Short mmCIF file of C-alpha atoms in Angstrom, two decimals:
data_model
loop_
_atom_site.label_atom_id
_atom_site.label_comp_id
_atom_site.label_asym_id
_atom_site.label_seq_id
_atom_site.Cartn_x
_atom_site.Cartn_y
_atom_site.Cartn_z
CA MET A 21 -43.42 -111.76 124.68
CA GLU A 22 -45.45 -114.12 126.59
CA LYS A 23 -46.07 -111.83 129.63
CA GLN A 24 -46.94 -108.63 127.34
CA HIS A 25 -49.92 -111.22 125.95
CA ALA A 26 -50.78 -111.71 129.16
CA TYR A 27 -50.95 -107.89 130.03
CA LEU A 28 -52.84 -107.46 127.17
CA THR A 29 -55.51 -110.34 128.51
CA ALA A 30 -55.57 -108.87 132.29
CA CYS A 31 -56.34 -105.02 130.11
CA LEU A 32 -59.15 -106.79 128.23
CA GLN A 33 -60.92 -108.79 130.83
CA ALA A 34 -61.13 -105.13 132.93
CA ILE A 35 -62.73 -104.16 130.31
CA GLU A 36 -64.87 -106.53 129.51
CA GLU A 37 -65.25 -106.51 133.18
CA LYS A 38 -66.50 -102.71 133.26
CA LEU A 39 -68.51 -103.29 130.34
CA GLY A 40 -70.42 -106.55 131.51
CA TRP A 41 -71.71 -107.85 128.25
CA GLY A 42 -70.76 -110.77 128.66
CA ASP A 43 -68.52 -113.18 126.97
CA SER A 44 -66.63 -111.07 124.00
CA ALA A 45 -66.43 -114.01 121.88
CA GLN A 46 -70.37 -113.18 121.31
CA TRP A 47 -69.99 -110.00 120.58
CA THR A 48 -71.08 -108.69 117.65
CA SER A 49 -69.38 -105.61 115.01
CA ALA A 50 -72.33 -102.95 116.45
CA ASP A 51 -71.24 -104.52 120.10
CA PHE A 52 -66.92 -102.82 119.43
CA GLN A 53 -68.58 -99.64 117.75
CA ARG A 54 -70.29 -99.38 120.41
CA LEU A 55 -67.30 -100.00 122.93
CA SER A 56 -65.30 -97.17 120.49
CA ASP A 57 -67.70 -94.41 121.07
CA ARG A 58 -67.60 -95.51 124.96
CA ILE A 59 -63.73 -95.49 124.68
CA TYR A 60 -64.76 -92.12 123.13
CA GLU A 61 -66.57 -90.85 125.62
CA SER A 62 -64.19 -91.11 128.14
CA THR A 63 -60.72 -90.94 127.24
CA LYS A 64 -61.42 -88.09 124.19
CA VAL A 65 -59.30 -90.37 121.92
CA VAL A 66 -61.01 -92.96 118.80
CA LEU A 67 -59.66 -95.91 118.70
CA SER A 68 -62.35 -97.58 115.46
CA ALA A 69 -64.85 -100.74 115.55
CA SER A 70 -61.47 -102.38 113.17
CA THR A 71 -59.31 -101.99 115.66
CA LEU A 72 -61.05 -103.13 118.71
CA LYS A 73 -62.06 -105.74 116.30
CA ARG A 74 -58.02 -106.81 115.75
CA VAL A 75 -56.83 -106.33 119.69
CA TRP A 76 -59.68 -109.13 120.87
CA GLY A 77 -58.30 -111.27 118.21
CA ARG A 78 -61.40 -111.49 115.63
CA VAL A 79 -59.87 -109.57 113.28
CA LYS A 80 -57.00 -111.55 111.80
CA HIS A 81 -53.16 -109.43 112.07
CA GLU A 82 -49.55 -110.53 112.59
CA GLY A 83 -48.35 -107.12 114.63
CA LYS A 84 -48.99 -106.16 117.96
CA PRO A 85 -50.90 -103.31 118.58
CA ALA A 86 -49.62 -99.97 118.97
CA THR A 87 -48.30 -97.69 122.27
CA SER A 88 -51.06 -95.13 122.44
CA THR A 89 -53.86 -98.28 121.33
CA LEU A 90 -52.61 -100.14 124.81
CA ASP A 91 -52.31 -96.79 126.51
CA THR A 92 -56.49 -95.48 125.58
CA LEU A 93 -57.32 -99.35 126.07
CA VAL A 94 -55.73 -99.14 130.03
CA ALA A 95 -57.03 -95.67 130.17
CA PHE A 96 -60.56 -96.68 129.49
CA VAL A 97 -60.34 -98.60 132.70
CA GLY A 98 -58.34 -96.13 134.90
CA TYR A 99 -54.91 -96.18 134.51
CA GLU A 100 -53.16 -93.19 132.85
CA ASN A 101 -50.28 -95.28 130.33
CA TRP A 102 -49.62 -98.78 129.27
CA ARG A 103 -45.90 -98.03 131.55
CA SER A 104 -47.82 -97.85 134.45
CA PHE A 105 -51.22 -100.50 133.63
CA VAL A 106 -47.70 -103.43 133.70
CA MET A 107 -45.96 -101.69 136.54
CA ALA A 108 -49.34 -102.45 138.09
CA GLN A 109 -49.41 -105.99 137.22
CA GLN A 110 -45.81 -106.50 138.48
CA GLN A 111 -47.18 -105.63 141.71
CA ILE A 112 -49.56 -108.13 141.52
CA PRO A 113 -48.61 -111.92 143.05
CA GLN A 114 -47.66 -114.06 139.68
CA SER A 115 -50.17 -116.87 141.10
CA ALA A 116 -52.75 -113.62 140.48
CA VAL A 117 -51.64 -112.88 136.72
CA VAL A 118 -53.53 -114.20 133.94
CA ALA A 119 -51.83 -116.40 131.61
CA PRO A 120 -54.29 -117.70 128.33
CA SER A 121 -53.49 -120.84 128.97
CA MET A 122 -55.67 -120.69 132.64
CA ASP A 123 -58.74 -120.37 133.74
CA ILE A 124 -60.17 -117.07 132.39
CA LYS A 125 -63.21 -116.92 134.60
CA LYS A 126 -61.32 -117.88 137.94
CA LYS A 127 -58.48 -115.68 137.57
CA ARG A 128 -59.94 -113.00 136.68
CA LEU A 129 -61.16 -112.25 139.99
CA VAL A 130 -58.30 -112.91 141.80
CA LEU A 131 -56.55 -110.49 140.03
CA TRP A 132 -59.32 -107.57 140.04
CA ALA A 133 -59.45 -107.97 143.41
CA LEU A 134 -55.80 -107.13 143.55
CA VAL A 135 -55.39 -104.59 140.74
CA VAL A 136 -58.53 -102.67 142.70
CA MET A 137 -56.16 -102.74 146.08
CA ALA A 138 -53.45 -102.05 143.85
CA LEU A 139 -54.96 -98.48 142.27
CA ILE A 140 -56.22 -97.79 145.92
CA ALA A 141 -53.29 -98.52 146.88
CA ILE A 142 -51.48 -95.97 144.15
CA GLY A 143 -54.38 -93.53 144.76
CA PHE A 144 -52.25 -91.15 141.61
CA VAL A 145 -53.93 -92.28 138.60
CA THR A 146 -54.90 -88.91 136.02
CA PHE A 147 -56.45 -88.25 133.33
CA TYR A 148 -55.03 -89.12 129.99
CA ARG A 149 -54.11 -87.28 127.13
CA ALA A 150 -53.56 -90.14 124.28
CA GLY A 151 -51.58 -89.20 121.38
CA LYS A 152 -52.98 -88.93 117.69
CA GLU A 153 -52.13 -92.81 116.64
CA ASP A 154 -55.77 -94.06 115.08
CA MET A 155 -57.32 -91.32 115.23
CA PRO A 156 -59.34 -89.62 112.14
CA ALA A 157 -57.70 -86.66 110.60
CA GLY A 158 -59.26 -83.35 113.16
CA THR A 159 -60.62 -85.19 115.53
CA VAL A 160 -58.39 -83.84 119.41
CA ALA A 161 -58.83 -84.32 122.65
CA GLU A 162 -61.33 -82.12 124.19
CA THR A 163 -59.93 -78.88 125.40
CA ILE A 164 -62.43 -76.42 127.85
CA ALA A 165 -61.53 -72.87 128.86
CA VAL A 166 -63.67 -73.05 132.18
CA SER A 167 -63.64 -71.11 135.65
CA SER A 168 -64.29 -72.81 138.83
CA ASP A 169 -65.38 -70.79 140.35
CA ASP A 170 -68.78 -70.95 137.99
CA TYR A 171 -69.59 -74.82 139.54
CA ALA A 172 -70.51 -75.80 142.66
CA PHE A 173 -69.73 -79.82 144.33
CA SER A 174 -70.34 -81.31 147.85
CA SER A 175 -71.19 -84.73 148.85
CA GLU A 176 -73.40 -86.24 152.02
CA PRO A 177 -72.46 -89.59 153.17
CA MET A 178 -76.05 -91.10 154.32
CA THR A 179 -74.42 -93.18 156.94
CA ARG A 180 -71.86 -94.82 158.94
CA ASP A 181 -71.93 -98.41 157.56
CA ILE A 182 -71.21 -100.42 154.35
CA PRO A 183 -72.38 -99.81 151.81
CA ASN A 184 -73.09 -96.72 151.72
CA SER A 185 -74.71 -94.27 149.44
CA VAL A 186 -73.19 -91.12 148.79
CA VAL A 187 -75.50 -87.74 148.06
CA PHE A 188 -73.36 -85.34 145.33
CA THR A 189 -74.52 -81.77 145.15
CA TYR A 190 -73.48 -80.02 142.20
CA ASP A 191 -74.14 -76.70 140.19
CA ALA A 192 -73.23 -77.39 136.78
CA SER A 193 -75.14 -74.61 134.77
CA GLN A 194 -72.68 -72.76 133.36
CA ALA A 195 -70.75 -75.82 131.84
CA PRO A 196 -70.62 -74.94 128.07
CA ILE A 197 -70.86 -78.54 126.58
CA ASP A 198 -73.68 -81.04 128.12
CA SER A 199 -70.57 -83.58 129.19
CA VAL A 200 -70.73 -82.86 132.47
CA PHE A 201 -69.51 -85.96 134.96
CA ILE A 202 -69.20 -87.17 138.02
CA GLN A 203 -66.23 -89.25 140.01
CA GLN A 204 -66.56 -91.01 142.75
CA SER A 205 -62.29 -91.15 143.10
CA TRP A 206 -59.83 -91.18 141.48
CA ASP A 207 -60.64 -93.78 139.27
CA LEU A 208 -61.83 -93.38 136.07
CA VAL A 209 -63.66 -96.25 136.00
CA ARG A 210 -66.13 -94.70 138.84
CA GLN A 211 -67.47 -92.24 136.26
CA GLU A 212 -70.87 -91.51 135.92
CA GLN A 213 -72.75 -88.97 133.17
CA VAL A 214 -74.94 -86.77 135.18
CA SER A 215 -76.92 -83.97 133.49
CA LYS A 216 -75.71 -79.97 133.36
CA ASP A 217 -79.00 -78.86 134.79
CA GLY A 218 -79.46 -81.39 137.21
CA HIS A 219 -77.96 -80.92 141.04
CA LYS A 220 -78.38 -84.27 142.47
CA HIS A 221 -76.81 -87.71 141.73
CA THR A 222 -76.47 -91.12 144.39
CA SER A 223 -73.63 -92.91 144.14
CA VAL A 224 -72.69 -96.53 145.76
CA TYR A 225 -69.12 -96.86 147.73
CA TYR A 226 -68.97 -100.55 148.49
CA GLU A 227 -65.82 -100.61 150.86
CA PRO A 228 -64.16 -97.77 153.20
CA GLY A 229 -61.67 -94.98 152.50
CA PHE A 230 -60.28 -92.24 151.91
CA TYR A 231 -61.74 -90.73 148.21
CA LEU A 232 -61.99 -87.47 145.73
CA ALA A 233 -64.20 -86.65 144.45
CA LYS A 234 -64.75 -84.76 141.50
CA LEU A 235 -66.76 -83.44 139.19
CA LEU A 236 -65.75 -82.67 135.30
CA VAL A 237 -66.38 -81.03 132.86
CA GLY A 238 -66.28 -82.73 129.55
CA GLN A 239 -62.41 -84.33 130.76
CA GLN A 240 -61.23 -80.95 132.99
CA VAL A 241 -62.32 -81.31 136.75
CA VAL A 242 -63.36 -78.10 138.31
CA LYS A 243 -64.40 -79.18 140.93
CA GLU A 244 -63.13 -81.36 143.84
CA HIS A 245 -63.35 -82.08 147.52
CA PRO A 246 -62.16 -84.69 150.00
CA LEU A 247 -64.52 -87.65 150.49
CA LEU A 248 -64.30 -90.29 153.58
CA ILE A 249 -66.48 -92.74 153.99
CA PRO A 250 -66.08 -94.62 157.19
CA SER A 251 -66.56 -97.87 158.63
CA ASN A 252 -69.05 -98.90 161.73
CA GLY A 253 -66.06 -100.23 163.79
CA TRP A 254 -64.11 -103.45 162.45
CA LEU A 255 -65.36 -104.44 158.49
CA GLY A 256 -64.49 -107.81 157.04
CA THR A 257 -64.82 -108.35 153.67
CA ILE A 258 -64.29 -111.22 150.53
CA ASP A 259 -63.78 -109.51 147.25
CA ARG A 260 -65.49 -110.32 144.42
CA MET A 261 -66.42 -108.11 142.03
CA PRO A 262 -69.36 -106.33 141.61
CA ARG A 263 -69.67 -106.33 145.02
CA PRO A 264 -67.82 -107.97 147.72
CA ILE A 265 -69.12 -110.18 149.98
CA TYR A 266 -69.69 -109.06 153.72
CA LEU A 267 -68.06 -110.95 156.77
CA LYS A 268 -71.29 -110.91 159.71
CA ASP A 269 -69.27 -109.99 163.16
CA GLU A 270 -68.74 -113.73 164.48
CA GLU A 271 -67.24 -114.66 161.56
CA PHE A 272 -64.12 -112.40 162.05
CA LEU A 273 -64.20 -110.45 165.05
CA HIS A 274 -63.01 -112.55 168.23
CA SER A 275 -62.01 -110.95 171.64
CA ASP A 276 -58.89 -111.17 171.00
CA ARG A 277 -57.94 -111.06 167.14
CA LEU A 278 -59.38 -110.34 163.96
CA GLY A 279 -59.83 -113.72 161.52
CA VAL A 280 -61.93 -115.40 159.41
CA ALA A 281 -62.23 -119.28 159.25
CA ALA A 282 -61.83 -121.24 156.05
CA GLU A 283 -65.03 -123.10 156.62
CA ALA A 284 -66.90 -119.13 156.87
CA ILE A 285 -64.86 -118.83 153.53
CA GLU A 286 -66.76 -121.94 151.64
CA ALA A 287 -69.46 -121.42 153.32
CA SER A 288 -69.97 -118.83 151.83
CA GLN A 289 -69.82 -120.64 148.20
CA ILE A 290 -66.21 -119.62 147.50
CA ASP A 291 -64.09 -121.80 146.14
CA LEU A 292 -60.48 -121.68 148.26
CA LYS A 293 -58.10 -124.10 145.83
CA PRO A 294 -56.84 -123.48 142.90
CA ASP A 295 -56.91 -119.86 143.50
CA PRO A 296 -57.59 -118.24 147.16
CA PRO A 297 -60.44 -115.37 147.28
CA VAL A 298 -58.64 -111.95 149.01
CA VAL A 299 -59.94 -111.45 152.75
CA LYS A 300 -59.49 -107.63 154.15
CA TYR A 301 -60.64 -106.34 156.87
CA PHE A 302 -60.90 -102.32 157.49
CA ASN A 303 -60.75 -100.23 159.94
CA VAL A 304 -61.65 -96.36 158.87
CA GLY A 305 -62.76 -93.04 160.67
CA ASN A 306 -62.76 -94.36 164.32
CA PHE A 307 -60.04 -92.31 165.11
CA GLU A 308 -59.22 -88.38 164.88
CA PRO A 309 -56.73 -88.39 162.25
CA LEU A 310 -53.51 -88.41 163.44
CA SER A 311 -50.54 -87.08 161.56
CA VAL A 312 -47.41 -89.27 160.04
CA ALA A 313 -45.17 -86.73 161.03
CA ASP A 314 -45.04 -88.04 164.74
CA PHE A 315 -46.62 -91.73 164.59
CA SER A 316 -46.01 -95.44 165.25
CA PHE A 317 -47.90 -98.17 164.28
CA SER A 318 -47.29 -101.95 165.10
CA ALA A 319 -49.57 -105.25 165.16
CA GLU A 320 -49.31 -108.95 164.43
CA VAL A 321 -50.51 -110.86 161.65
CA ARG A 322 -50.61 -114.10 160.16
CA ASN A 323 -51.50 -115.84 157.00
CA ASP A 324 -53.31 -118.65 157.35
CA TYR A 325 -53.68 -120.38 153.91
CA ALA A 326 -51.13 -122.06 152.37
CA ALA A 327 -53.00 -124.87 150.64
CA GLY A 328 -53.64 -124.70 146.87
CA ASN A 329 -51.56 -121.78 144.32
CA ASN A 330 -51.11 -120.05 147.94
CA ALA A 331 -47.61 -120.98 148.69
CA CYS A 332 -46.74 -117.32 148.61
CA GLN A 333 -48.87 -116.50 151.25
CA PHE A 334 -49.31 -112.58 150.90
CA SER A 335 -50.62 -110.74 152.70
CA GLN A 336 -50.76 -106.39 153.29
CA VAL A 337 -50.96 -104.25 156.01
CA MET A 338 -52.35 -100.54 154.88
CA LEU A 339 -52.35 -97.73 157.38
CA ILE A 340 -55.36 -94.84 154.93
CA THR A 341 -54.15 -91.30 154.48
CA GLU A 342 -55.33 -87.99 153.15
CA GLY A 343 -52.58 -89.00 150.60
CA MET A 344 -50.55 -92.07 149.64
CA PRO A 345 -51.17 -94.72 151.62
CA ILE A 346 -48.51 -96.33 153.73
CA SER A 347 -47.83 -100.17 153.18
CA LEU A 348 -46.31 -102.82 153.58
CA THR A 349 -46.60 -106.51 152.19
CA LEU A 350 -45.57 -109.83 153.85
CA SER A 351 -44.71 -113.07 151.49
CA THR A 352 -43.00 -116.75 152.39
CA LYS A 353 -39.45 -116.05 152.14
CA GLY A 354 -39.23 -117.57 148.71
CA CYS A 355 -41.68 -115.22 146.94
CA VAL A 356 -40.00 -112.11 148.06
CA SER A 357 -39.62 -110.18 144.50
CA GLU A 358 -43.39 -110.03 144.11
CA LEU A 359 -43.38 -107.76 146.95
CA GLY A 360 -44.14 -103.85 147.09
CA LEU A 361 -43.91 -101.07 149.56
CA MET A 362 -45.38 -97.61 149.87
CA GLY A 363 -44.97 -94.41 151.59
CA GLY A 364 -44.04 -90.98 151.71
CA GLY A 365 -44.77 -90.72 148.02
CA GLN A 366 -43.53 -93.53 146.73
CA SER A 367 -43.63 -96.78 145.44
CA ILE A 368 -40.82 -99.62 145.54
CA SER A 369 -40.80 -102.82 144.10
CA GLY A 370 -39.78 -106.14 145.03
CA LYS A 371 -38.68 -106.51 141.22
CA ASN A 372 -35.30 -103.49 141.60
CA ALA A 373 -35.17 -103.24 146.13
CA ASP A 374 -34.17 -105.82 148.39
CA LEU A 375 -37.21 -106.06 150.24
CA SER A 376 -36.02 -109.38 151.53
CA ALA A 377 -36.66 -108.92 155.30
CA PHE A 378 -40.51 -108.58 154.46
CA GLY A 379 -40.27 -113.05 153.72
CA VAL A 380 -41.10 -114.41 156.66
CA ASP A 381 -42.67 -116.97 158.20
CA PHE A 382 -46.00 -117.12 158.90
CA SER A 383 -45.92 -120.67 161.01
CA ASP A 384 -46.02 -118.43 164.26
CA TRP A 385 -47.20 -114.54 164.28
CA VAL A 386 -45.34 -112.02 162.38
CA THR A 387 -44.92 -108.70 164.16
CA VAL A 388 -44.84 -105.18 161.39
CA GLY A 389 -44.83 -101.32 162.19
CA CYS A 390 -43.53 -98.41 161.32
CA ARG A 391 -43.27 -95.29 163.00
CA SER A 392 -41.57 -92.06 162.11
CA VAL A 393 -37.94 -91.09 163.11
CA ASP A 394 -36.31 -87.25 162.17
CA GLY A 395 -37.47 -87.39 158.91
CA LYS A 396 -38.29 -90.98 157.83
CA LEU A 397 -40.17 -93.57 157.75
CA VAL A 398 -38.92 -97.13 159.78
CA TYR A 399 -40.60 -100.46 158.67
CA GLU A 400 -40.12 -102.91 160.52
CA VAL A 401 -40.77 -106.92 160.90
CA ASN A 402 -39.99 -108.84 163.82
CA GLY A 403 -38.52 -106.33 165.42
CA ALA A 404 -35.31 -105.50 163.41
CA GLU A 405 -35.59 -102.85 161.33
CA ALA A 406 -36.49 -103.51 157.28
CA TYR A 407 -36.52 -100.69 155.75
CA THR A 408 -37.02 -97.22 155.24
CA LEU A 409 -37.86 -94.44 153.58
CA PRO A 410 -37.70 -90.21 153.57
CA LEU A 411 -41.13 -89.30 155.26
CA GLY A 412 -41.56 -86.79 152.12
CA THR A 413 -42.77 -82.96 152.47
CA ASN A 414 -46.66 -81.96 153.60
CA PRO A 415 -46.47 -85.54 155.36
CA PRO A 416 -50.55 -86.53 155.44
CA ARG A 417 -53.37 -87.53 157.94
CA ILE A 418 -53.80 -91.22 158.96
CA VAL A 419 -57.47 -91.76 158.85
CA GLY A 420 -57.75 -95.86 158.91
CA MET A 421 -56.34 -98.94 158.52
CA VAL A 422 -57.04 -102.61 156.07
CA PHE A 423 -55.62 -105.41 156.23
CA LEU A 424 -55.29 -108.00 153.69
CA PHE A 425 -54.45 -111.41 152.93
CA VAL A 426 -55.04 -113.54 149.52
CA GLY A 427 -56.89 -117.19 151.10
CA THR A 428 -57.67 -116.03 154.82
CA GLY A 429 -55.68 -114.35 157.79
CA SER A 430 -55.49 -112.78 162.17
CA VAL A 431 -54.97 -109.90 162.99
CA LYS A 432 -54.09 -108.73 166.76
CA ALA A 433 -52.29 -106.39 168.96
CA VAL A 434 -53.23 -103.63 166.30
CA ARG A 435 -50.91 -100.07 168.53
CA LEU A 436 -51.40 -97.02 166.66
CA HIS A 437 -49.15 -93.97 168.60
CA VAL A 438 -48.84 -90.11 168.23
CA ASP A 439 -46.70 -88.04 170.31
CA GLY A 440 -46.23 -91.19 172.64
CA GLU A 441 -49.96 -90.92 173.66
CA SER A 442 -52.55 -93.84 172.01
CA VAL A 443 -54.98 -92.88 169.53
CA PHE A 444 -55.98 -97.03 168.23
CA GLU A 445 -55.72 -100.22 170.10
CA ALA A 446 -57.71 -103.38 169.44
CA PHE A 447 -56.70 -107.18 170.73
#
C-alpha cells in the first residue's frame, strides 16, 4: 500500500511539473477545472474537477482512485497505462522513488530525470485509449476517418549543436477538425497544438537522440518521420527540469577520458547530498549508422561518487538506435535487484531475472561490452559473459551512445566495430 501511494505521488508530481502552475496546495477550483480540460484535450477522456480534487487529497475520500482514472492520469504525462507507469518506477533506483515522507522538492528532480531516461530508453509509448469510467454519458474517444495522403510533414534541424531548434513544415489543411498537433517524439508530453491552416512550427530539443516526430489530427497519427538530433562531438549534461545544465568541454572532456569532478558540479550550485544529480555524456550522429546485426561495443566506466544516498552507484550504458536502444545498467553488488537491461525489442528487470553479473566494484574501472553473435546480443562485464538476449527481427542501426551516472562518473576506451572494422573510437 505504501508503494502504491508513492507511485501515485510520483504521478501527481509529474503532472505538476508538466503544468508549471506552482504548489498544488494553492490550486483553486478553477485550476482543477482547467486541468480537467487539459486532460481531455490530451487524452480525450473526461476526469471531472471533483475527481481530480479527490485524487489530490483536496476532498476527503476513503477509497482509492479507479484504475481507469490512474490510466488517464499517467497517459497525460506520456505513459500507455498505469501498469506501464509502475513498471517504469520499478526500473528507477529506490533511492529516487518519492515516498510521502521524503523531501519532495529534492526528490522530484532525481525522479523526473530518471523517468525521462526510462522513457527515452523504452521508446514504445503509444496513445492510450481509456475506458468509459469517469466519463459523462455520451462522451467517447474521438475517432476520425483520415487519409495520410492528404497531409504533408517534414522537419529540418537548425544546427548540429545542443540545444537545437527544429523547423517543422506541415500541411493539415484537409483536416476535418481544428485539433491538429505536432508531437516532437514518442513522448506525449512533448505535444503542441498548431494551426490547422498554418505550415510552420518550431520546437527546441534539449538533448541529442533519435526521435519519431508525428503529425496528429485529434489523436490520430497521420504522418510521422524519423528525426536525428546530433551532438557536436561529446556533450556533457547534468539533468535538471525543465532544461539540463550543459557542462563546458574543459569540465568533463579530457585527453584520456570523460569525467566531471564533484567540485565542478557543486560549482553549478547543485547539491550532491543527500540526493546526487544525474550526469550524462552523449555522442550522437558522429559516425555512420551501423547495423546491430554484426557489431561489437566496449568501454571502461567508473562511478566516481558513493557519498550521500548513492551507495548503489547506479550507472547506465546505452547505444542509441533507430528503434529500441541497447542498454545495460550497473550498480554495486547489493543493488542488482534494481537493475535493467534492454535490447532486441525486450526489456529485462532485475526484479524477475538474475542480473547479478552487473553488480560491480566501482573502486576500479569496469569494462562493459555488447556484441552480436549468431543471432544473439551478448552482454559482457569485465570480459565475462553476463547475459544474452535474442537479436530480434529487423535489427536497427546504431546512431549514437550515452553514458549515465547517478552522482558522477568517468568513461574511457570507447570502441565500436562492425564486421571487425573500427567505426568509432575514443580515449
